[in-house]
PDB file of C-alpha atoms in Angstrom:
ATOM      1  CA  UNK A 305      -2.869  10.614   9.843  1.00 52.00           C
ATOM      2  CA  UNK A 306      -2.772   6.870  10.200  1.00 72.00           C
ATOM      3  CA  UNK A 307      -4.745   5.733   7.209  1.00 91.00           C
ATOM      4  CA  UNK A 308      -7.944   5.868   5.224  1.00 94.00           C
ATOM      5  CA  UNK A 309     -10.919   6.546   7.439  1.00 95.00           C
ATOM      6  CA  UNK A 310     -14.516   5.641   6.639  1.00 97.00           C
ATOM      7  CA  UNK A 311     -17.671   6.626   8.418  1.00 97.00           C
ATOM      8  CA  UNK A 312     -19.925   5.062   9.505  1.00 97.00           C
ATOM      9  CA  UNK A 313     -18.534   1.584   9.985  1.00 95.00           C
ATOM     10  CA  UNK A 314     -21.987   0.052   9.935  1.00 97.00           C
ATOM     11  CA  UNK A 315     -25.303   1.251   8.570  1.00 98.00           C
ATOM     12  CA  UNK A 316     -28.675  -0.439   8.685  1.00 98.00           C
ATOM     13  CA  UNK A 317     -31.377   1.180   6.626  1.00 98.00           C
ATOM     14  CA  UNK A 318     -34.830   0.400   5.378  1.00 97.00           C
ATOM     15  CA  UNK A 319     -35.381  -0.264   1.742  1.00 97.00           C
ATOM     16  CA  UNK A 320     -36.122   2.922  -0.144  1.00 97.00           C
ATOM     17  CA  UNK A 321     -34.148   5.194   2.165  1.00 98.00           C
ATOM     18  CA  UNK A 322     -31.132   7.218   1.105  1.00 98.00           C
ATOM     19  CA  UNK A 323     -27.744   6.687   2.701  1.00 98.00           C
ATOM     20  CA  UNK A 324     -24.465   8.582   2.525  1.00 98.00           C
ATOM     21  CA  UNK A 325     -21.010   7.330   3.395  1.00 98.00           C
ATOM     22  CA  UNK A 326     -17.902   9.356   3.950  1.00 98.00           C
ATOM     23  CA  UNK A 327     -14.278   8.577   3.204  1.00 98.00           C
ATOM     24  CA  UNK A 328     -11.259  10.538   4.393  1.00 97.00           C
ATOM     25  CA  UNK A 329      -8.197   9.498   2.398  1.00 96.00           C
ATOM     26  CA  UNK A 330      -4.613   9.640   3.547  1.00 94.00           C
ATOM     27  CA  UNK A 331      -3.506  13.249   3.536  1.00 90.00           C
ATOM     28  CA  UNK A 332      -2.035  14.397   0.242  1.00 86.00           C
ATOM     29  CA  UNK A 333      -3.230  11.322  -1.630  1.00 91.00           C
ATOM     30  CA  UNK A 334      -4.549  12.650  -4.893  1.00 90.00           C
ATOM     31  CA  UNK A 335      -6.399   9.494  -5.940  1.00 90.00           C
ATOM     32  CA  UNK A 336      -9.467   8.084  -4.286  1.00 93.00           C
ATOM     33  CA  UNK A 337     -11.411   4.932  -5.158  1.00 93.00           C
ATOM     34  CA  UNK A 338     -14.674   3.361  -4.121  1.00 95.00           C
ATOM     35  CA  UNK A 339     -15.189  -0.392  -4.230  1.00 95.00           C
ATOM     36  CA  UNK A 340     -18.047  -2.652  -3.219  1.00 96.00           C
ATOM     37  CA  UNK A 341     -17.552  -6.080  -1.681  1.00 96.00           C
ATOM     38  CA  UNK A 342     -20.281  -8.660  -1.178  1.00 95.00           C
ATOM     39  CA  UNK A 343     -19.947 -11.709   1.005  1.00 91.00           C
ATOM     40  CA  UNK A 344     -17.498 -14.252  -0.345  1.00 89.00           C
ATOM     41  CA  UNK A 345     -16.420 -12.068  -3.219  1.00 93.00           C
ATOM     42  CA  UNK A 346     -13.523  -9.794  -3.962  1.00 95.00           C
ATOM     43  CA  UNK A 347     -13.993  -6.038  -4.083  1.00 94.00           C
ATOM     44  CA  UNK A 348     -15.516  -4.614  -7.256  1.00 94.00           C
ATOM     45  CA  UNK A 349     -14.524  -1.218  -8.586  1.00 92.00           C
ATOM     46  CA  UNK A 350     -17.197   1.479  -8.501  1.00 94.00           C
ATOM     47  CA  UNK A 351     -15.550   4.799  -9.212  1.00 93.00           C
ATOM     48  CA  UNK A 352     -12.305   6.762  -9.106  1.00 89.00           C
ATOM     49  CA  UNK A 353     -11.298  10.367  -8.472  1.00 92.00           C
ATOM     50  CA  UNK A 354      -8.107  12.155  -9.251  1.00 89.00           C
ATOM     51  CA  UNK A 355      -8.186  15.171  -7.004  1.00 91.00           C
ATOM     52  CA  UNK A 356     -11.747  16.495  -7.348  1.00 92.00           C
ATOM     53  CA  UNK A 357     -12.392  15.064 -10.809  1.00 91.00           C
ATOM     54  CA  UNK A 358     -14.366  11.842 -11.130  1.00 91.00           C
ATOM     55  CA  UNK A 359     -12.496  10.124 -13.961  1.00 87.00           C
ATOM     56  CA  UNK A 360     -14.007   6.651 -14.073  1.00 85.00           C
ATOM     57  CA  UNK A 361     -17.325   5.066 -13.225  1.00 88.00           C
ATOM     58  CA  UNK A 362     -18.109   1.388 -13.358  1.00 88.00           C
ATOM     59  CA  UNK A 363     -21.260   0.054 -14.945  1.00 85.00           C
ATOM     60  CA  UNK A 364     -22.026  -1.206 -11.449  1.00 81.00           C
ATOM     61  CA  UNK A 365     -22.665   2.396 -10.473  1.00 85.00           C
ATOM     62  CA  UNK A 366     -26.333   2.780 -11.300  1.00 89.00           C
ATOM     63  CA  UNK A 367     -28.155   6.103 -11.442  1.00 93.00           C
ATOM     64  CA  UNK A 368     -29.040   5.684  -7.782  1.00 96.00           C
ATOM     65  CA  UNK A 369     -25.380   5.996  -6.836  1.00 96.00           C
ATOM     66  CA  UNK A 370     -23.496   9.259  -6.787  1.00 96.00           C
ATOM     67  CA  UNK A 371     -20.050  10.122  -5.520  1.00 96.00           C
ATOM     68  CA  UNK A 372     -18.362  13.420  -4.919  1.00 96.00           C
ATOM     69  CA  UNK A 373     -14.998  14.635  -3.817  1.00 96.00           C
ATOM     70  CA  UNK A 374     -15.262  18.370  -3.244  1.00 91.00           C
ATOM     71  CA  UNK A 375     -11.941  20.162  -3.090  1.00 86.00           C
ATOM     72  CA  UNK A 376     -10.117  16.919  -3.688  1.00 84.00           C
ATOM     73  CA  UNK A 377     -10.118  15.942  -0.054  1.00 91.00           C
ATOM     74  CA  UNK A 378     -12.772  13.705   1.515  1.00 96.00           C
ATOM     75  CA  UNK A 379     -15.329  11.888  -0.593  1.00 97.00           C
ATOM     76  CA  UNK A 380     -18.959  10.922  -0.147  1.00 98.00           C
ATOM     77  CA  UNK A 381     -20.874   8.080  -1.711  1.00 98.00           C
ATOM     78  CA  UNK A 382     -24.643   8.393  -1.718  1.00 98.00           C
ATOM     79  CA  UNK A 383     -27.108   5.667  -2.529  1.00 97.00           C
ATOM     80  CA  UNK A 384     -30.657   6.790  -3.192  1.00 97.00           C
ATOM     81  CA  UNK A 385     -33.735   4.581  -2.828  1.00 97.00           C
ATOM     82  CA  UNK A 386     -31.724   1.719  -1.402  1.00 98.00           C
ATOM     83  CA  UNK A 387     -32.533  -1.837  -2.435  1.00 97.00           C
ATOM     84  CA  UNK A 388     -31.726  -5.092  -0.679  1.00 96.00           C
ATOM     85  CA  UNK A 389     -29.173  -5.831  -3.368  1.00 95.00           C
ATOM     86  CA  UNK A 390     -27.194  -2.810  -2.210  1.00 97.00           C
ATOM     87  CA  UNK A 391     -26.288  -4.632   0.994  1.00 97.00           C
ATOM     88  CA  UNK A 392     -22.514  -4.940   0.926  1.00 97.00           C
ATOM     89  CA  UNK A 393     -19.276  -3.602   2.323  1.00 97.00           C
ATOM     90  CA  UNK A 394     -18.319  -0.319   0.698  1.00 97.00           C
ATOM     91  CA  UNK A 395     -14.576   0.196   0.644  1.00 96.00           C
ATOM     92  CA  UNK A 396     -12.673   3.381   0.044  1.00 96.00           C
ATOM     93  CA  UNK A 397      -9.026   3.489  -0.986  1.00 93.00           C
ATOM     94  CA  UNK A 398      -6.521   6.199  -1.751  1.00 92.00           C
ATOM     95  CA  UNK A 399      -3.162   6.396  -3.456  1.00 89.00           C
ATOM     96  CA  UNK A 400      -0.542   8.969  -4.283  1.00 85.00           C
ATOM     97  CA  UNK A 401       1.122   9.856  -7.508  1.00 72.00           C
ATOM     98  CA  UNK A 402       0.688  10.451 -11.174  1.00 61.00           C
ATOM     99  CA  UNK A 403       2.000   7.109 -12.284  1.00 58.00           C
ATOM    100  CA  UNK A 404      -0.473   4.377 -12.858  1.00 56.00           C
ATOM    101  CA  UNK A 405      -0.947   1.528 -10.496  1.00 62.00           C
ATOM    102  CA  UNK A 406       0.690   2.826  -7.364  1.00 72.00           C
ATOM    103  CA  UNK A 407      -0.488   0.795  -4.424  1.00 81.00           C
ATOM    104  CA  UNK A 408      -3.819   1.749  -2.950  1.00 86.00           C
ATOM    105  CA  UNK A 409      -4.428   1.921   0.785  1.00 90.00           C
ATOM    106  CA  UNK A 410      -7.865   0.793   1.887  1.00 92.00           C
ATOM    107  CA  UNK A 411     -10.090   1.848   4.723  1.00 94.00           C
ATOM    108  CA  UNK A 412     -11.976  -0.585   6.943  1.00 92.00           C
ATOM    109  CA  UNK A 413     -15.149  -0.098   4.986  1.00 95.00           C
ATOM    110  CA  UNK A 414     -18.764   0.720   5.679  1.00 97.00           C
ATOM    111  CA  UNK A 415     -21.017  -2.292   5.971  1.00 96.00           C
ATOM    112  CA  UNK A 416     -24.477  -1.512   4.641  1.00 98.00           C
ATOM    113  CA  UNK A 417     -27.468  -3.677   5.449  1.00 98.00           C
ATOM    114  CA  UNK A 418     -30.726  -2.896   3.709  1.00 98.00           C
ATOM    115  CA  UNK A 419     -33.754  -4.453   5.404  1.00 96.00           C
TER     116      UNK A 419
ATOM    117  CA  UNK B 574     -11.349  -8.670 -20.608  1.00 77.00           C
ATOM    118  CA  UNK B 575      -9.548  -8.948 -17.336  1.00 85.00           C
ATOM    119  CA  UNK B 576     -10.012 -11.895 -15.034  1.00 92.00           C
ATOM    120  CA  UNK B 577      -8.379 -13.179 -11.884  1.00 96.00           C
ATOM    121  CA  UNK B 578      -8.973 -16.725 -10.688  1.00 97.00           C
ATOM    122  CA  UNK B 579      -8.202 -17.952  -7.210  1.00 97.00           C
ATOM    123  CA  UNK B 580      -9.309 -21.553  -7.356  1.00 96.00           C
ATOM    124  CA  UNK B 581      -8.637 -22.260  -3.678  1.00 97.00           C
ATOM    125  CA  UNK B 582     -11.611 -21.040  -1.708  1.00 96.00           C
ATOM    126  CA  UNK B 583     -10.350 -22.130   1.687  1.00 97.00           C
ATOM    127  CA  UNK B 584      -7.093 -23.583   2.974  1.00 97.00           C
ATOM    128  CA  UNK B 585      -6.261 -24.802   6.457  1.00 98.00           C
ATOM    129  CA  UNK B 586      -2.731 -25.496   7.607  1.00 97.00           C
ATOM    130  CA  UNK B 587      -1.118 -26.245  10.908  1.00 97.00           C
ATOM    131  CA  UNK B 588       1.142 -23.569  12.300  1.00 97.00           C
ATOM    132  CA  UNK B 589       4.707 -23.647  10.920  1.00 97.00           C
ATOM    133  CA  UNK B 590       3.656 -25.360   7.722  1.00 97.00           C
ATOM    134  CA  UNK B 591       4.334 -23.698   4.388  1.00 97.00           C
ATOM    135  CA  UNK B 592       1.362 -22.785   2.221  1.00 98.00           C
ATOM    136  CA  UNK B 593       1.010 -21.572  -1.359  1.00 98.00           C
ATOM    137  CA  UNK B 594      -1.932 -19.534  -2.578  1.00 98.00           C
ATOM    138  CA  UNK B 595      -2.576 -19.769  -6.289  1.00 98.00           C
ATOM    139  CA  UNK B 596      -3.520 -16.936  -8.629  1.00 98.00           C
ATOM    140  CA  UNK B 597      -4.132 -17.185 -12.356  1.00 98.00           C
ATOM    141  CA  UNK B 598      -4.917 -14.106 -14.393  1.00 97.00           C
ATOM    142  CA  UNK B 599      -6.157 -13.249 -17.858  1.00 94.00           C
ATOM    143  CA  UNK B 600      -5.532 -10.073 -19.782  1.00 91.00           C
ATOM    144  CA  UNK B 601      -4.846  -9.059 -23.358  1.00 89.00           C
ATOM    145  CA  UNK B 602      -2.745  -6.124 -22.287  1.00 86.00           C
ATOM    146  CA  UNK B 603       1.008  -6.346 -22.484  1.00 86.00           C
ATOM    147  CA  UNK B 604       1.419  -3.871 -19.647  1.00 86.00           C
ATOM    148  CA  UNK B 605      -0.277  -4.822 -16.434  1.00 89.00           C
ATOM    149  CA  UNK B 606       0.265  -4.987 -12.716  1.00 89.00           C
ATOM    150  CA  UNK B 607      -0.437  -7.745 -10.264  1.00 92.00           C
ATOM    151  CA  UNK B 608      -1.131  -7.306  -6.589  1.00 93.00           C
ATOM    152  CA  UNK B 609      -1.718  -9.315  -3.468  1.00 96.00           C
ATOM    153  CA  UNK B 610      -3.779  -7.956  -0.598  1.00 95.00           C
ATOM    154  CA  UNK B 611      -4.535  -9.437   2.812  1.00 96.00           C
ATOM    155  CA  UNK B 612      -7.922  -8.921   4.446  1.00 95.00           C
ATOM    156  CA  UNK B 613      -7.907  -9.803   8.146  1.00 93.00           C
ATOM    157  CA  UNK B 614     -11.141 -10.121  10.118  1.00 88.00           C
ATOM    158  CA  UNK B 615     -11.101  -6.376  10.778  1.00 85.00           C
ATOM    159  CA  UNK B 616     -11.975  -5.914   7.095  1.00 86.00           C
ATOM    160  CA  UNK B 617      -9.225  -3.566   6.005  1.00 88.00           C
ATOM    161  CA  UNK B 618      -7.357  -4.648   2.892  1.00 92.00           C
ATOM    162  CA  UNK B 619      -3.622  -4.589   3.485  1.00 93.00           C
ATOM    163  CA  UNK B 620      -1.302  -4.187   0.519  1.00 91.00           C
ATOM    164  CA  UNK B 621       1.365  -6.879   0.278  1.00 93.00           C
ATOM    165  CA  UNK B 622       3.033  -6.597  -3.108  1.00 91.00           C
ATOM    166  CA  UNK B 623       2.828  -5.127  -6.625  1.00 89.00           C
ATOM    167  CA  UNK B 624       4.596  -6.526  -9.683  1.00 89.00           C
ATOM    168  CA  UNK B 625       4.589  -5.201 -13.212  1.00 87.00           C
ATOM    169  CA  UNK B 626       4.349  -7.398 -16.270  1.00 89.00           C
ATOM    170  CA  UNK B 627       7.927  -6.766 -17.299  1.00 88.00           C
ATOM    171  CA  UNK B 628       9.488  -7.943 -14.087  1.00 84.00           C
ATOM    172  CA  UNK B 629       9.357 -11.689 -13.652  1.00 82.00           C
ATOM    173  CA  UNK B 630      11.872 -11.838 -10.856  1.00 82.00           C
ATOM    174  CA  UNK B 631      10.600 -13.675  -7.851  1.00 83.00           C
ATOM    175  CA  UNK B 632      10.476 -11.704  -4.669  1.00 85.00           C
ATOM    176  CA  UNK B 633      10.976 -12.617  -1.050  1.00 86.00           C
ATOM    177  CA  UNK B 634       9.978 -10.512   1.905  1.00 87.00           C
ATOM    178  CA  UNK B 635      10.543 -12.224   5.210  1.00 92.00           C
ATOM    179  CA  UNK B 636       8.292 -15.279   5.328  1.00 94.00           C
ATOM    180  CA  UNK B 637       6.469 -14.198   2.161  1.00 95.00           C
ATOM    181  CA  UNK B 638       7.539 -15.003  -1.381  1.00 94.00           C
ATOM    182  CA  UNK B 639       5.944 -14.546  -4.766  1.00 94.00           C
ATOM    183  CA  UNK B 640       6.409 -16.534  -7.956  1.00 94.00           C
ATOM    184  CA  UNK B 641       5.416 -14.674 -11.128  1.00 94.00           C
ATOM    185  CA  UNK B 642       5.337 -16.762 -14.300  1.00 94.00           C
ATOM    186  CA  UNK B 643       4.047 -15.119 -17.458  1.00 93.00           C
ATOM    187  CA  UNK B 644       4.191 -18.403 -19.358  1.00 93.00           C
ATOM    188  CA  UNK B 645       1.428 -19.796 -17.162  1.00 95.00           C
ATOM    189  CA  UNK B 646      -0.207 -16.443 -16.289  1.00 95.00           C
ATOM    190  CA  UNK B 647       0.276 -17.149 -12.633  1.00 96.00           C
ATOM    191  CA  UNK B 648       1.314 -15.087  -9.645  1.00 96.00           C
ATOM    192  CA  UNK B 649       1.455 -17.439  -6.692  1.00 97.00           C
ATOM    193  CA  UNK B 650       2.068 -16.465  -3.092  1.00 96.00           C
ATOM    194  CA  UNK B 651       3.878 -18.642  -0.560  1.00 96.00           C
ATOM    195  CA  UNK B 652       3.948 -18.176   3.180  1.00 97.00           C
ATOM    196  CA  UNK B 653       6.759 -20.022   4.865  1.00 96.00           C
ATOM    197  CA  UNK B 654       6.445 -21.251   8.449  1.00 97.00           C
ATOM    198  CA  UNK B 655       2.870 -20.006   8.740  1.00 97.00           C
ATOM    199  CA  UNK B 656       1.672 -18.328  11.920  1.00 97.00           C
ATOM    200  CA  UNK B 657      -1.773 -17.882  13.411  1.00 96.00           C
ATOM    201  CA  UNK B 658      -1.604 -14.170  12.569  1.00 95.00           C
ATOM    202  CA  UNK B 659      -1.483 -15.128   8.901  1.00 97.00           C
ATOM    203  CA  UNK B 660      -5.112 -16.245   9.116  1.00 97.00           C
ATOM    204  CA  UNK B 661      -7.023 -13.976   6.748  1.00 97.00           C
ATOM    205  CA  UNK B 662      -8.540 -13.797   3.296  1.00 97.00           C
ATOM    206  CA  UNK B 663      -5.950 -13.174   0.617  1.00 98.00           C
ATOM    207  CA  UNK B 664      -6.835 -11.493  -2.653  1.00 97.00           C
ATOM    208  CA  UNK B 665      -4.924 -11.442  -5.884  1.00 97.00           C
ATOM    209  CA  UNK B 666      -5.700  -8.485  -8.139  1.00 94.00           C
ATOM    210  CA  UNK B 667      -4.900  -7.227 -11.619  1.00 92.00           C
ATOM    211  CA  UNK B 668      -4.666  -3.740 -13.050  1.00 88.00           C
ATOM    212  CA  UNK B 669      -4.187  -3.395 -16.792  1.00 80.00           C
ATOM    213  CA  UNK B 670      -3.487  -0.405 -18.986  1.00 63.00           C
ATOM    214  CA  UNK B 671      -6.484  -0.873 -21.218  1.00 57.00           C
ATOM    215  CA  UNK B 672      -9.013  -0.634 -18.402  1.00 52.00           C
ATOM    216  CA  UNK B 673      -8.163   2.863 -17.375  1.00 53.00           C
ATOM    217  CA  UNK B 674      -5.370   1.404 -15.315  1.00 54.00           C
ATOM    218  CA  UNK B 675      -6.762   2.942 -12.196  1.00 67.00           C
ATOM    219  CA  UNK B 676      -8.901   0.170 -10.893  1.00 80.00           C
ATOM    220  CA  UNK B 677      -8.165  -3.287  -9.621  1.00 86.00           C
ATOM    221  CA  UNK B 678      -9.826  -6.513 -10.706  1.00 90.00           C
ATOM    222  CA  UNK B 679      -9.868  -8.801  -7.709  1.00 94.00           C
ATOM    223  CA  UNK B 680     -10.158 -12.556  -7.516  1.00 96.00           C
ATOM    224  CA  UNK B 681     -12.671 -14.107  -5.161  1.00 96.00           C
ATOM    225  CA  UNK B 682     -10.051 -14.617  -2.489  1.00 97.00           C
ATOM    226  CA  UNK B 683      -8.601 -17.538  -0.570  1.00 98.00           C
ATOM    227  CA  UNK B 684      -9.441 -17.872   3.101  1.00 97.00           C
ATOM    228  CA  UNK B 685      -6.402 -19.129   4.979  1.00 98.00           C
ATOM    229  CA  UNK B 686      -6.789 -20.585   8.437  1.00 97.00           C
ATOM    230  CA  UNK B 687      -3.662 -21.361  10.397  1.00 97.00           C
ATOM    231  CA  UNK B 688      -4.337 -23.784  13.204  1.00 97.00           C
ATOM    232  CA  UNK B 689      -2.182 -23.475  16.290  1.00 95.00           C
TER     233      UNK B 689
END
């Protein structure tokens, strides 16, 4: 296991369609995060899982967004009824431990383009 | 509220020059962590360093060094003898105990270009 893996790397979708992204964290990492990054900006936190429990959700995560992490392994992020404003890079990260603020390892992201 | 400011949007240096990337942060928490990440063109954020608010010792790792000063709320990053491979976007980030402590607030990044 060489790192956090995200699939797909690129996704182009028409406005109004639903999309789902997948993230496979580093094995045994109990924490998993989703971030969104738009052009020229730093990543913005979306949501966080500890094992299978979703413990935090940002206000950025509208009702059209849902994330799951069944069995505390991989995670999916679904966006329903996509809008052009959803176009961004979606980054997944994972970390290990019970202490706060251990370093997070990021995947290469899924770039979403809504046309 | 938490805030990270990276005032330098873009920096260009000639190879072998030293360069310092500035980071200024704001938080009301007394316990917080500061990070630097590198984002090369491939897009993957690479962790460089984490410091906690109680440890103001400067750190050196090879050509990289970090200067943490609580008095000025700054956590600056210096690359010595820059190389072309250092070309990337560098992000400073903050994680504070009052925010849930599990998410990072990122600055807008500084794009560093090292010219051969």
